[in-house]
Amino acid sequence: GENVEQHPSTLSVQEGDSAVIKCTYSDSASNYFPWYKQELGKRPQLIIDIRSNVGEKKDQRIAVTLNKTAKHFSLHITETQPEDSAVYFCAASNYGGSQGNLIFGKGTKLSVKP
Amino acid sequence: EAQVTQNPRYLITVTGKKLTVTCSQNMNHEYMSWYRQDPGLGLRQIYYSMNVEVTDKGDVPEGYKVSRKEKRNFPLILESPSPNQTSLYFCASSSRQAFFVNTEAFFGQGTRLTVV
């Protein structure tokens, strides 16, 4: 089955700096790669996703890149703000295939210092 | 309002006493899953379902049961809870309708279970 590795487990940056979180996956059939943000005491919520037919996607200060050959994808947050502090999870799925389930990485706790 | 509803939000129980955590979604989603969240271990999948009467084990299914008799409901059953099942549980649902849209997984509010 799919296995997703996520690094780093914790990340501390100064407000205004950039943050990068990296994930690798094992199943070459995976074709959907979302990122979820979980604030303290709340449920995970989707912030951005990318499908296997594109290499990069951007939404304001957030971008995700995908390298299918190397089987890794990354989340980039620019101009970080204190409200970006949260736990971020990457995930991978073979969407529409025999398994429609999401497999998550272990998460990255991002702290943005004012 | 589109939502996934879990009940209860908090539960303290004793070892061996059967319990059920309910999950219901109103978005007509095909996929539903249960995850447990433990510090340092992220979100680990317990069971998932691709549609009515179709369920399969995730990474950590031992000690849990599920059923999918109706599309909207996906209850998680602990027949004989043990302290190592103390955790935060999330139900999630997503659509299989189209790959390029509607793929977001929506999570319930979470159920914090303590087994003593």
Short mmCIF file of C-alpha atoms in Angstrom, two decimals:
data_model
loop_
_atom_site.label_atom_id
_atom_site.label_comp_id
_atom_site.label_asym_id
_atom_site.label_seq_id
_atom_site.Cartn_x
_atom_site.Cartn_y
_atom_site.Cartn_z
CA GLY A 1 0.00 0.00 0.00
CA GLU A 2 0.84 3.66 -0.12
CA ASN A 3 3.32 5.15 2.35
CA VAL A 4 3.81 8.89 2.78
CA GLU A 5 6.84 10.38 4.52
CA GLN A 6 6.77 14.02 5.63
CA HIS A 7 9.60 16.30 6.75
CA PRO A 8 10.35 18.15 8.89
CA SER A 9 8.18 17.22 11.87
CA THR A 10 8.57 20.70 13.34
CA LEU A 11 9.44 23.98 11.66
CA SER A 12 9.94 27.36 13.24
CA VAL A 13 10.24 30.49 11.10
CA GLN A 14 10.21 34.21 11.61
CA GLU A 15 7.20 36.14 10.42
CA GLY A 16 7.69 37.13 6.79
CA ASP A 17 10.04 34.26 6.00
CA SER A 18 9.17 31.32 3.76
CA ALA A 19 8.38 27.81 4.93
CA VAL A 20 8.81 24.60 2.94
CA ILE A 21 7.44 21.19 3.87
CA LYS A 22 8.37 18.12 1.86
CA CYS A 23 6.66 14.77 1.33
CA THR A 24 7.51 11.61 -0.54
CA TYR A 25 5.17 8.83 -1.54
CA SER A 26 5.74 5.23 -2.53
CA ASP A 27 2.88 4.21 -4.83
CA SER A 28 3.42 5.35 -8.43
CA ALA A 29 -0.34 4.94 -9.03
CA SER A 30 -1.13 7.83 -6.67
CA ASN A 31 -2.54 10.75 -8.61
CA TYR A 32 -3.96 13.20 -6.09
CA PHE A 33 -1.93 15.08 -3.46
CA PRO A 34 -3.74 17.39 -1.05
CA TRP A 35 -2.42 19.43 1.84
CA TYR A 36 -4.43 19.93 5.00
CA LYS A 37 -4.02 22.48 7.76
CA GLN A 38 -5.10 21.67 11.28
CA GLU A 39 -5.31 24.45 13.81
CA LEU A 40 -5.19 23.61 17.47
CA GLY A 41 -8.34 21.78 18.59
CA LYS A 42 -9.91 21.83 15.14
CA ARG A 43 -10.48 19.46 12.26
CA PRO A 44 -8.09 19.23 9.29
CA GLN A 45 -9.10 21.43 6.39
CA LEU A 46 -7.92 21.41 2.80
CA ILE A 47 -5.70 24.34 1.84
CA ILE A 48 -4.43 23.28 -1.56
CA ASP A 49 -4.19 20.18 -3.71
CA ILE A 50 -2.49 19.06 -6.88
CA ARG A 51 -3.26 16.36 -9.36
CA SER A 52 -0.77 14.24 -11.22
CA ASN A 53 -1.35 16.00 -14.53
CA VAL A 54 0.22 19.26 -13.30
CA GLY A 55 3.60 20.09 -11.81
CA GLU A 56 2.81 23.20 -9.81
CA LYS A 57 -0.16 25.04 -8.39
CA LYS A 58 -0.34 28.36 -6.59
CA ASP A 59 -2.96 30.05 -4.47
CA GLN A 60 -1.89 33.44 -3.14
CA ARG A 61 0.90 32.79 -0.60
CA ILE A 62 0.67 29.00 -0.89
CA ALA A 63 2.12 26.84 -3.64
CA VAL A 64 2.55 23.13 -4.15
CA THR A 65 4.98 21.41 -6.50
CA LEU A 66 4.93 17.81 -7.66
CA ASN A 67 7.76 15.72 -9.09
CA LYS A 68 6.19 12.47 -10.27
CA THR A 69 9.48 10.95 -11.35
CA ALA A 70 11.01 11.38 -7.92
CA LYS A 71 7.67 10.78 -6.17
CA HIS A 72 7.82 13.84 -4.02
CA PHE A 73 5.76 16.95 -3.53
CA SER A 74 6.25 20.07 -1.47
CA LEU A 75 4.27 22.86 0.16
CA HIS A 76 5.66 26.37 -0.01
CA ILE A 77 4.30 29.19 2.14
CA THR A 78 5.69 32.65 1.45
CA GLU A 79 5.49 35.75 3.65
CA THR A 80 4.44 33.68 6.63
CA GLN A 81 2.11 35.17 9.22
CA PRO A 82 1.38 34.13 12.83
CA GLU A 83 -1.99 32.73 11.72
CA ASP A 84 -0.12 30.23 9.54
CA SER A 85 0.95 28.49 12.76
CA ALA A 86 -0.67 25.05 12.69
CA VAL A 87 -0.01 21.42 11.89
CA TYR A 88 0.19 20.69 8.17
CA PHE A 89 -0.46 17.27 6.69
CA CYS A 90 0.33 16.05 3.21
CA ALA A 91 -1.56 13.11 1.74
CA ALA A 92 -1.62 10.92 -1.33
CA SER A 93 -4.39 8.99 -3.02
CA ASN A 94 -5.03 6.85 -6.06
CA TYR A 95 -8.21 8.75 -6.70
CA GLY A 96 -10.79 6.80 -8.60
CA GLY A 97 -8.73 3.65 -8.47
CA SER A 98 -9.34 0.52 -6.46
CA GLN A 99 -8.61 2.46 -3.31
CA GLY A 100 -10.17 5.87 -2.95
CA ASN A 101 -8.57 6.49 0.40
CA LEU A 102 -6.18 9.18 1.50
CA ILE A 103 -2.94 8.21 3.20
CA PHE A 104 -1.47 10.98 5.33
CA GLY A 105 2.03 11.92 6.37
CA LYS A 106 2.75 12.34 10.08
CA GLY A 107 2.39 16.09 9.98
CA THR A 108 4.58 19.18 10.38
CA LYS A 109 4.04 21.60 13.24
CA LEU A 110 4.75 25.06 11.87
CA SER A 111 5.39 27.90 14.30
CA VAL A 112 5.60 31.45 12.96
CA LYS A 113 7.22 33.83 15.41
CA PRO A 114 6.12 37.48 15.30
CA GLU B 1 -24.84 23.37 4.80
CA ALA B 2 -22.45 20.66 3.62
CA GLN B 3 -21.06 18.87 6.61
CA VAL B 4 -19.79 15.73 8.27
CA THR B 5 -21.23 15.19 11.72
CA GLN B 6 -19.69 12.98 14.36
CA ASN B 7 -21.17 12.06 17.72
CA PRO B 8 -20.27 12.19 20.48
CA ARG B 9 -17.57 14.86 20.61
CA TYR B 10 -16.17 13.55 23.87
CA LEU B 11 -16.48 10.12 25.42
CA ILE B 12 -14.98 8.53 28.50
CA THR B 13 -15.62 4.83 28.88
CA VAL B 14 -14.32 1.79 30.68
CA THR B 15 -12.33 -1.08 29.25
CA GLY B 16 -14.51 -3.67 27.55
CA LYS B 17 -17.71 -1.66 27.29
CA LYS B 18 -18.89 -1.65 23.68
CA LEU B 19 -19.33 1.75 22.08
CA THR B 20 -20.27 3.27 18.75
CA VAL B 21 -19.17 6.59 17.30
CA THR B 22 -21.55 7.80 14.63
CA CYS B 23 -20.64 9.66 11.44
CA SER B 24 -23.07 11.15 8.98
CA GLN B 25 -22.55 13.25 5.85
CA ASN B 26 -25.11 15.18 3.82
CA MET B 27 -23.12 15.57 0.60
CA ASN B 28 -24.00 12.26 -1.07
CA HIS B 29 -20.33 11.27 -0.97
CA GLU B 30 -19.24 7.79 -1.97
CA TYR B 31 -16.01 7.67 0.03
CA MET B 32 -15.99 7.65 3.82
CA SER B 33 -13.09 6.94 6.16
CA TRP B 34 -12.17 6.77 9.80
CA TYR B 35 -8.84 8.04 11.13
CA ARG B 36 -7.27 8.17 14.52
CA GLN B 37 -4.88 10.95 15.46
CA ASP B 38 -2.17 10.43 18.03
CA PRO B 39 0.71 12.77 18.90
CA GLY B 40 3.67 12.24 16.58
CA LEU B 41 1.82 9.66 14.49
CA GLY B 42 -0.36 11.89 12.37
CA LEU B 43 -3.63 10.66 10.91
CA ARG B 44 -3.75 6.91 10.57
CA GLN B 45 -6.54 5.31 8.64
CA ILE B 46 -8.62 2.70 10.45
CA TYR B 47 -11.21 1.72 7.83
CA TYR B 48 -12.56 3.18 4.66
CA SER B 49 -15.57 2.63 2.44
CA MET B 50 -15.91 3.27 -1.25
CA ASN B 51 -19.67 2.91 -1.28
CA VAL B 52 -22.62 1.20 0.40
CA GLU B 53 -21.73 -2.29 1.63
CA VAL B 54 -18.10 -1.85 0.50
CA THR B 55 -15.56 -1.47 3.29
CA ASP B 56 -11.88 -2.22 3.65
CA LYS B 57 -9.18 -2.12 6.28
CA GLY B 58 -6.83 0.79 6.59
CA ASP B 59 -3.50 0.79 8.39
CA VAL B 60 -4.72 0.21 11.96
CA PRO B 61 -7.99 -1.79 11.87
CA GLU B 62 -7.42 -4.07 14.87
CA GLY B 63 -10.07 -3.63 17.56
CA TYR B 64 -12.47 -1.71 15.31
CA LYS B 65 -15.48 -2.52 13.16
CA VAL B 66 -17.43 -0.46 10.67
CA SER B 67 -20.54 -0.80 8.58
CA ARG B 68 -21.93 1.08 5.58
CA LYS B 69 -25.58 0.16 5.25
CA GLU B 70 -26.57 3.61 4.02
CA LYS B 71 -24.58 6.04 1.92
CA ARG B 72 -24.71 8.85 4.45
CA ASN B 73 -23.71 6.90 7.59
CA PHE B 74 -20.46 5.20 8.55
CA PRO B 75 -20.39 4.24 12.24
CA LEU B 76 -17.22 3.14 14.02
CA ILE B 77 -17.71 0.33 16.51
CA LEU B 78 -15.37 -0.65 19.32
CA GLU B 79 -16.61 -4.02 20.55
CA SER B 80 -14.26 -4.20 23.53
CA PRO B 81 -12.37 -0.93 23.96
CA SER B 82 -8.93 -0.96 25.53
CA PRO B 83 -6.80 1.92 26.89
CA ASN B 84 -4.57 1.89 23.77
CA GLN B 85 -7.61 3.03 21.79
CA THR B 86 -7.63 6.30 23.67
CA SER B 87 -7.26 8.79 20.84
CA LEU B 88 -8.82 11.55 18.76
CA TYR B 89 -10.97 10.09 16.00
CA PHE B 90 -11.98 11.75 12.76
CA CYS B 91 -14.48 10.69 10.16
CA ALA B 92 -14.05 12.03 6.62
CA SER B 93 -15.99 11.86 3.37
CA SER B 94 -15.28 12.74 -0.25
CA SER B 95 -16.83 12.39 -3.66
CA ARG B 96 -15.89 10.01 -6.41
CA GLN B 97 -17.96 11.87 -8.95
CA ALA B 98 -15.20 13.61 -10.85
CA PHE B 99 -11.44 13.59 -10.61
CA PHE B 100 -10.92 17.21 -11.52
CA VAL B 101 -13.48 18.60 -9.11
CA ASN B 102 -15.06 17.61 -5.83
CA THR B 103 -12.12 15.63 -4.51
CA GLU B 104 -11.77 17.43 -1.19
CA ALA B 105 -12.13 15.26 1.90
CA PHE B 106 -14.37 16.86 4.51
CA PHE B 107 -13.69 15.99 8.11
CA GLY B 108 -16.03 15.73 11.04
CA GLN B 109 -15.40 17.70 14.24
CA GLY B 110 -13.57 14.83 15.86
CA THR B 111 -14.36 12.55 18.80
CA ARG B 112 -12.00 12.49 21.73
CA LEU B 113 -12.21 9.04 23.27
CA THR B 114 -10.70 8.07 26.59
CA VAL B 115 -10.73 4.44 27.68
CA VAL B 116 -9.93 3.85 31.35
#
